[in-house]
């Protein structure tokens, strides 16, 4: 079951990233989304932030996914290289771009708060994970990286819920729907990560207790 879920997650990650590069790699700004953001684009701030965020997020989604593979984890040079790529991509490209984009959301204070909190937690968790591994606290590092990647994966779940609401609901423009989607894209991800972290700690505690 675990392998099936990982394959499904990888499929959606590749699908999202491939679509992002295919749609925006020419930098012609002709997509429907950017057409709706003409006022933001006119400021001169939005486009650099937008491209940093979407391309940075695509790369770190793929890099981060394979960081949880045992084969990659046991290959220390590869694991470290992908880890540095992930941390650098989050802190210097994807997250700063997201902060600027958040200023131009125009969907009300609740949606603004959702994305601002999510992005801030993303920075905190990613930076904390890096500091923990630098101090040799591997178990804490792994748990913190799960939290960071759970927020990175919100890029996938956000689009999934937008699609779901569009197909089975009344679209993202219906009152309060986008507020629900904004929080739904990342809060359940973090809750799932905390459940995984909890049971992992419990399992380790039982093993250590049996050895005592």
mmCIF file of C-alpha atoms in Angstrom:
data_model
loop_
_atom_site.group_PDB
_atom_site.id
_atom_site.type_symbol
_atom_site.label_atom_id
_atom_site.label_comp_id
_atom_site.label_asym_id
_atom_site.label_seq_id
_atom_site.Cartn_x
_atom_site.Cartn_y
_atom_site.Cartn_z
ATOM 1 C CA UNK A 1 0.000 0.000 0.000
ATOM 2 C CA UNK A 2 2.848 2.365 0.888
ATOM 3 C CA UNK A 3 4.522 1.805 -2.480
ATOM 4 C CA UNK A 4 1.264 2.413 -4.323
ATOM 5 C CA UNK A 5 0.764 5.745 -2.546
ATOM 6 C CA UNK A 6 4.342 6.771 -3.332
ATOM 7 C CA UNK A 7 3.864 5.957 -7.017
ATOM 8 C CA UNK A 8 0.623 7.946 -7.073
ATOM 9 C CA UNK A 9 2.354 10.898 -5.399
ATOM 10 C CA UNK A 10 5.260 10.701 -7.855
ATOM 11 C CA UNK A 11 2.849 10.593 -10.796
ATOM 12 C CA UNK A 12 1.129 13.813 -9.681
ATOM 13 C CA UNK A 13 4.454 15.499 -8.947
ATOM 14 C CA UNK A 14 5.829 14.678 -12.404
ATOM 15 C CA UNK A 15 2.527 15.612 -14.021
ATOM 16 C CA UNK A 16 2.474 18.990 -12.269
ATOM 17 C CA UNK A 17 6.148 19.768 -12.895
ATOM 18 C CA UNK A 18 6.053 18.724 -16.548
ATOM 19 C CA UNK A 19 2.958 20.846 -17.085
ATOM 20 C CA UNK A 20 4.610 23.817 -15.402
ATOM 21 C CA UNK A 21 7.738 23.657 -17.562
ATOM 22 C CA UNK A 22 5.748 23.033 -20.740
ATOM 23 C CA UNK A 23 3.449 25.979 -20.094
ATOM 24 C CA UNK A 24 5.934 28.568 -18.832
ATOM 25 C CA UNK A 25 9.406 27.690 -20.127
ATOM 26 C CA UNK A 26 9.070 30.060 -23.113
ATOM 27 C CA UNK A 27 8.550 33.059 -20.749
ATOM 28 C CA UNK A 28 5.953 34.567 -23.117
ATOM 29 C CA UNK A 29 3.485 35.315 -20.281
ATOM 30 C CA UNK A 30 0.514 34.210 -22.406
ATOM 31 C CA UNK A 31 -1.049 31.724 -19.987
ATOM 32 C CA UNK A 32 -4.595 32.231 -18.728
ATOM 33 C CA UNK A 33 -3.295 32.627 -15.176
ATOM 34 C CA UNK A 34 -0.878 35.433 -16.064
ATOM 35 C CA UNK A 35 -3.512 37.126 -18.191
ATOM 36 C CA UNK A 36 -5.600 37.395 -15.030
ATOM 37 C CA UNK A 37 -2.624 38.926 -13.212
ATOM 38 C CA UNK A 38 -1.911 41.829 -15.562
ATOM 39 C CA UNK A 39 -2.022 44.445 -12.799
ATOM 40 C CA UNK A 40 0.434 42.436 -10.738
ATOM 41 C CA UNK A 41 2.670 41.824 -13.775
ATOM 42 C CA UNK A 42 2.698 45.568 -14.499
ATOM 43 C CA UNK A 43 4.384 46.240 -11.135
ATOM 44 C CA UNK A 44 7.557 44.524 -12.338
ATOM 45 C CA UNK A 45 7.753 42.511 -9.114
ATOM 46 C CA UNK A 46 5.367 39.710 -9.894
ATOM 47 C CA UNK A 47 6.922 37.912 -12.865
ATOM 48 C CA UNK A 48 10.412 37.359 -11.372
ATOM 49 C CA UNK A 49 8.798 36.087 -8.176
ATOM 50 C CA UNK A 50 6.362 33.936 -10.130
ATOM 51 C CA UNK A 51 9.052 32.207 -12.186
ATOM 52 C CA UNK A 52 11.331 31.732 -9.177
ATOM 53 C CA UNK A 53 8.451 30.111 -7.327
ATOM 54 C CA UNK A 54 7.055 27.804 -9.998
ATOM 55 C CA UNK A 55 10.384 26.557 -11.366
ATOM 56 C CA UNK A 56 12.000 26.409 -7.931
ATOM 57 C CA UNK A 57 9.036 24.500 -6.514
ATOM 58 C CA UNK A 58 9.056 22.042 -9.411
ATOM 59 C CA UNK A 59 12.713 21.176 -8.888
ATOM 60 C CA UNK A 60 12.494 20.837 -5.113
ATOM 61 C CA UNK A 61 9.330 18.725 -5.310
ATOM 62 C CA UNK A 62 11.227 16.129 -7.330
ATOM 63 C CA UNK A 63 14.456 16.425 -5.314
ATOM 64 C CA UNK A 64 12.596 16.230 -2.011
ATOM 65 C CA UNK A 65 10.563 13.202 -3.067
ATOM 66 C CA UNK A 66 13.661 11.099 -3.698
ATOM 67 C CA UNK A 67 15.271 12.222 -0.439
ATOM 68 C CA UNK A 68 12.870 9.862 1.358
ATOM 69 C CA UNK A 69 14.012 6.885 -0.719
ATOM 70 C CA UNK A 70 16.189 4.413 1.205
ATOM 71 C CA UNK A 71 18.458 3.952 -1.819
ATOM 72 C CA UNK A 72 19.069 7.692 -2.075
ATOM 73 C CA UNK A 73 19.407 8.050 1.705
ATOM 74 C CA UNK A 74 22.092 5.336 1.786
ATOM 75 C CA UNK A 75 23.949 7.041 -1.054
ATOM 76 C CA UNK A 76 25.364 9.796 1.140
ATOM 77 C CA UNK A 77 26.885 12.059 -1.572
ATOM 78 C CA UNK A 78 23.630 11.976 -3.574
ATOM 79 C CA UNK A 79 21.504 12.496 -0.477
ATOM 80 C CA UNK A 80 23.563 15.513 0.578
ATOM 81 C CA UNK A 81 23.531 17.001 -2.926
ATOM 82 C CA UNK A 82 19.756 16.692 -3.251
ATOM 83 C CA UNK A 83 19.336 18.000 0.289
ATOM 84 C CA UNK A 84 21.362 21.113 -0.476
ATOM 85 C CA UNK A 85 19.408 21.599 -3.699
ATOM 86 C CA UNK A 86 16.142 21.342 -1.770
ATOM 87 C CA UNK A 87 17.125 23.739 1.021
ATOM 88 C CA UNK A 88 18.702 26.257 -1.369
ATOM 89 C CA UNK A 89 15.696 26.078 -3.681
ATOM 90 C CA UNK A 90 13.198 26.656 -0.874
ATOM 91 C CA UNK A 91 15.030 29.436 0.945
ATOM 92 C CA UNK A 92 16.284 31.428 -2.051
ATOM 93 C CA UNK A 93 13.801 30.804 -4.844
ATOM 94 C CA UNK A 94 10.464 29.116 -4.116
ATOM 95 C CA UNK A 95 9.676 30.699 -0.768
ATOM 96 C CA UNK A 96 10.742 34.301 -1.537
ATOM 97 C CA UNK A 97 8.760 34.072 -4.770
ATOM 98 C CA UNK A 98 5.735 32.836 -2.843
ATOM 99 C CA UNK A 99 5.914 35.785 -0.428
ATOM 100 C CA UNK A 100 5.772 38.272 -3.301
ATOM 101 C CA UNK A 101 2.979 36.360 -5.040
ATOM 102 C CA UNK A 102 0.981 36.337 -1.802
ATOM 103 C CA UNK A 103 0.847 40.129 -1.890
ATOM 104 C CA UNK A 104 -1.105 39.945 -5.154
ATOM 105 C CA UNK A 105 -3.603 37.190 -4.333
ATOM 106 C CA UNK A 106 -6.645 39.506 -4.056
ATOM 107 C CA UNK A 107 -8.904 36.812 -2.621
ATOM 108 C CA UNK A 108 -9.439 38.286 0.812
ATOM 109 C CA UNK A 109 -7.583 38.299 4.154
ATOM 110 C CA UNK A 110 -8.313 34.649 4.986
ATOM 111 C CA UNK A 111 -6.675 33.334 1.800
ATOM 112 C CA UNK A 112 -3.791 35.771 2.260
ATOM 113 C CA UNK A 113 -3.315 34.540 5.839
ATOM 114 C CA UNK A 114 -3.383 30.899 4.740
ATOM 115 C CA UNK A 115 -0.632 31.262 2.150
ATOM 116 C CA UNK A 116 1.423 33.601 4.342
ATOM 117 C CA UNK A 117 1.335 31.187 7.296
ATOM 118 C CA UNK A 118 2.066 28.214 5.066
ATOM 119 C CA UNK A 119 5.071 29.906 3.478
ATOM 120 C CA UNK A 120 6.437 31.109 6.813
ATOM 121 C CA UNK A 121 6.172 27.621 8.316
ATOM 122 C CA UNK A 122 7.855 26.262 5.189
ATOM 123 C CA UNK A 123 10.850 28.541 5.751
ATOM 124 C CA UNK A 124 10.992 27.716 9.474
ATOM 125 C CA UNK A 125 10.786 23.951 8.963
ATOM 126 C CA UNK A 126 13.329 23.924 6.121
ATOM 127 C CA UNK A 127 15.840 26.098 7.956
ATOM 128 C CA UNK A 128 15.339 24.089 11.154
ATOM 129 C CA UNK A 129 15.900 20.820 9.280
ATOM 130 C CA UNK A 130 19.169 22.145 7.889
ATOM 131 C CA UNK A 131 20.371 23.375 11.304
ATOM 132 C CA UNK A 132 19.433 20.071 12.924
ATOM 133 C CA UNK A 133 21.423 17.970 10.462
ATOM 134 C CA UNK A 134 24.378 20.341 10.785
ATOM 135 C CA UNK A 135 24.307 19.636 14.513
ATOM 136 C CA UNK A 136 24.086 15.883 14.008
ATOM 137 C CA UNK A 137 20.487 15.522 15.182
ATOM 138 C CA UNK A 138 19.451 13.140 12.442
ATOM 139 C CA UNK A 139 16.137 11.870 13.817
ATOM 140 C CA UNK A 140 14.876 15.397 14.476
ATOM 141 C CA UNK A 141 16.164 16.430 11.046
ATOM 142 C CA UNK A 142 14.131 13.709 9.327
ATOM 143 C CA UNK A 143 10.950 14.669 11.173
ATOM 144 C CA UNK A 144 11.457 18.333 10.340
ATOM 145 C CA UNK A 145 12.111 17.540 6.693
ATOM 146 C CA UNK A 146 8.834 15.648 6.570
ATOM 147 C CA UNK A 147 7.092 18.799 7.766
ATOM 148 C CA UNK A 148 8.892 20.894 5.172
ATOM 149 C CA UNK A 149 8.065 18.526 2.340
ATOM 150 C CA UNK A 150 4.474 18.260 3.501
ATOM 151 C CA UNK A 151 4.200 21.990 2.832
ATOM 152 C CA UNK A 152 6.068 21.717 -0.464
ATOM 153 C CA UNK A 153 3.583 19.041 -1.522
ATOM 154 C CA UNK A 154 0.807 21.599 -0.999
ATOM 155 C CA UNK A 155 1.593 22.718 -4.563
ATOM 156 C CA UNK A 156 0.179 19.372 -5.695
ATOM 157 C CA UNK A 157 -2.752 19.180 -3.293
ATOM 158 C CA UNK A 158 -3.776 22.790 -4.051
ATOM 159 C CA UNK A 159 -4.204 22.024 -7.726
ATOM 160 C CA UNK A 160 -5.920 18.751 -6.939
ATOM 161 C CA UNK A 161 -8.532 20.492 -4.788
ATOM 162 C CA UNK A 162 -9.023 23.245 -7.351
ATOM 163 C CA UNK A 163 -9.716 20.545 -9.939
ATOM 164 C CA UNK A 164 -12.003 18.696 -7.504
ATOM 165 C CA UNK A 165 -14.012 21.802 -6.658
ATOM 166 C CA UNK A 166 -14.249 22.751 -10.335
ATOM 167 C CA UNK A 167 -15.496 19.319 -11.421
ATOM 168 C CA UNK A 168 -17.751 18.406 -8.507
ATOM 169 C CA UNK A 169 -18.404 21.746 -6.854
ATOM 170 C CA UNK A 170 -19.148 25.267 -7.973
ATOM 171 C CA UNK A 171 -15.641 26.323 -8.866
ATOM 172 C CA UNK A 172 -13.030 28.319 -6.989
ATOM 173 C CA UNK A 173 -14.850 31.625 -7.408
ATOM 174 C CA UNK A 174 -17.859 30.579 -5.378
ATOM 175 C CA UNK A 175 -17.922 32.417 -1.995
ATOM 176 C CA UNK A 176 -15.649 30.753 0.596
ATOM 177 C CA UNK A 177 -14.566 27.902 -1.717
ATOM 178 C CA UNK A 178 -11.077 29.295 -2.255
ATOM 179 C CA UNK A 179 -10.701 29.879 1.483
ATOM 180 C CA UNK A 180 -11.468 26.196 2.071
ATOM 181 C CA UNK A 181 -9.077 25.129 -0.699
ATOM 182 C CA UNK A 182 -6.282 27.394 0.571
ATOM 183 C CA UNK A 183 -6.257 25.795 4.026
ATOM 184 C CA UNK A 184 -7.139 22.312 2.760
ATOM 185 C CA UNK A 185 -4.048 22.311 0.532
ATOM 186 C CA UNK A 186 -1.576 22.280 3.436
ATOM 187 C CA UNK A 187 -3.190 21.776 6.869
ATOM 188 C CA UNK A 188 -4.118 18.085 6.287
ATOM 189 C CA UNK A 189 -0.610 17.515 4.905
ATOM 190 C CA UNK A 190 0.927 18.705 8.167
ATOM 191 C CA UNK A 191 -1.519 16.692 10.260
ATOM 192 C CA UNK A 192 -0.601 13.542 8.314
ATOM 193 C CA UNK A 193 3.106 14.264 8.819
ATOM 194 C CA UNK A 194 2.575 14.665 12.568
ATOM 195 C CA UNK A 195 0.780 11.313 12.690
ATOM 196 C CA UNK A 196 3.701 9.672 10.861
ATOM 197 C CA UNK A 197 6.223 11.351 13.183
ATOM 198 C CA UNK A 198 4.234 10.313 16.259
ATOM 199 C CA UNK A 199 4.072 6.641 15.337
ATOM 200 C CA UNK A 200 7.703 6.606 14.302
ATOM 201 C CA UNK A 201 8.779 8.018 17.680
ATOM 202 C CA UNK A 202 6.516 5.512 19.417
ATOM 203 C CA UNK A 203 8.065 2.660 17.432
ATOM 204 C CA UNK A 204 11.613 3.787 18.229
ATOM 205 C CA UNK A 205 10.719 4.156 21.914
ATOM 206 C CA UNK A 206 9.398 0.582 22.048
ATOM 207 C CA UNK A 207 12.553 -0.757 20.381
ATOM 208 C CA UNK A 208 14.794 1.092 22.830
ATOM 209 C CA UNK A 209 12.631 -0.040 25.741
ATOM 210 C CA UNK A 210 12.925 -3.675 24.670
ATOM 211 C CA UNK A 211 16.717 -3.383 24.571
ATOM 212 C CA UNK A 212 16.894 -1.877 28.073
#
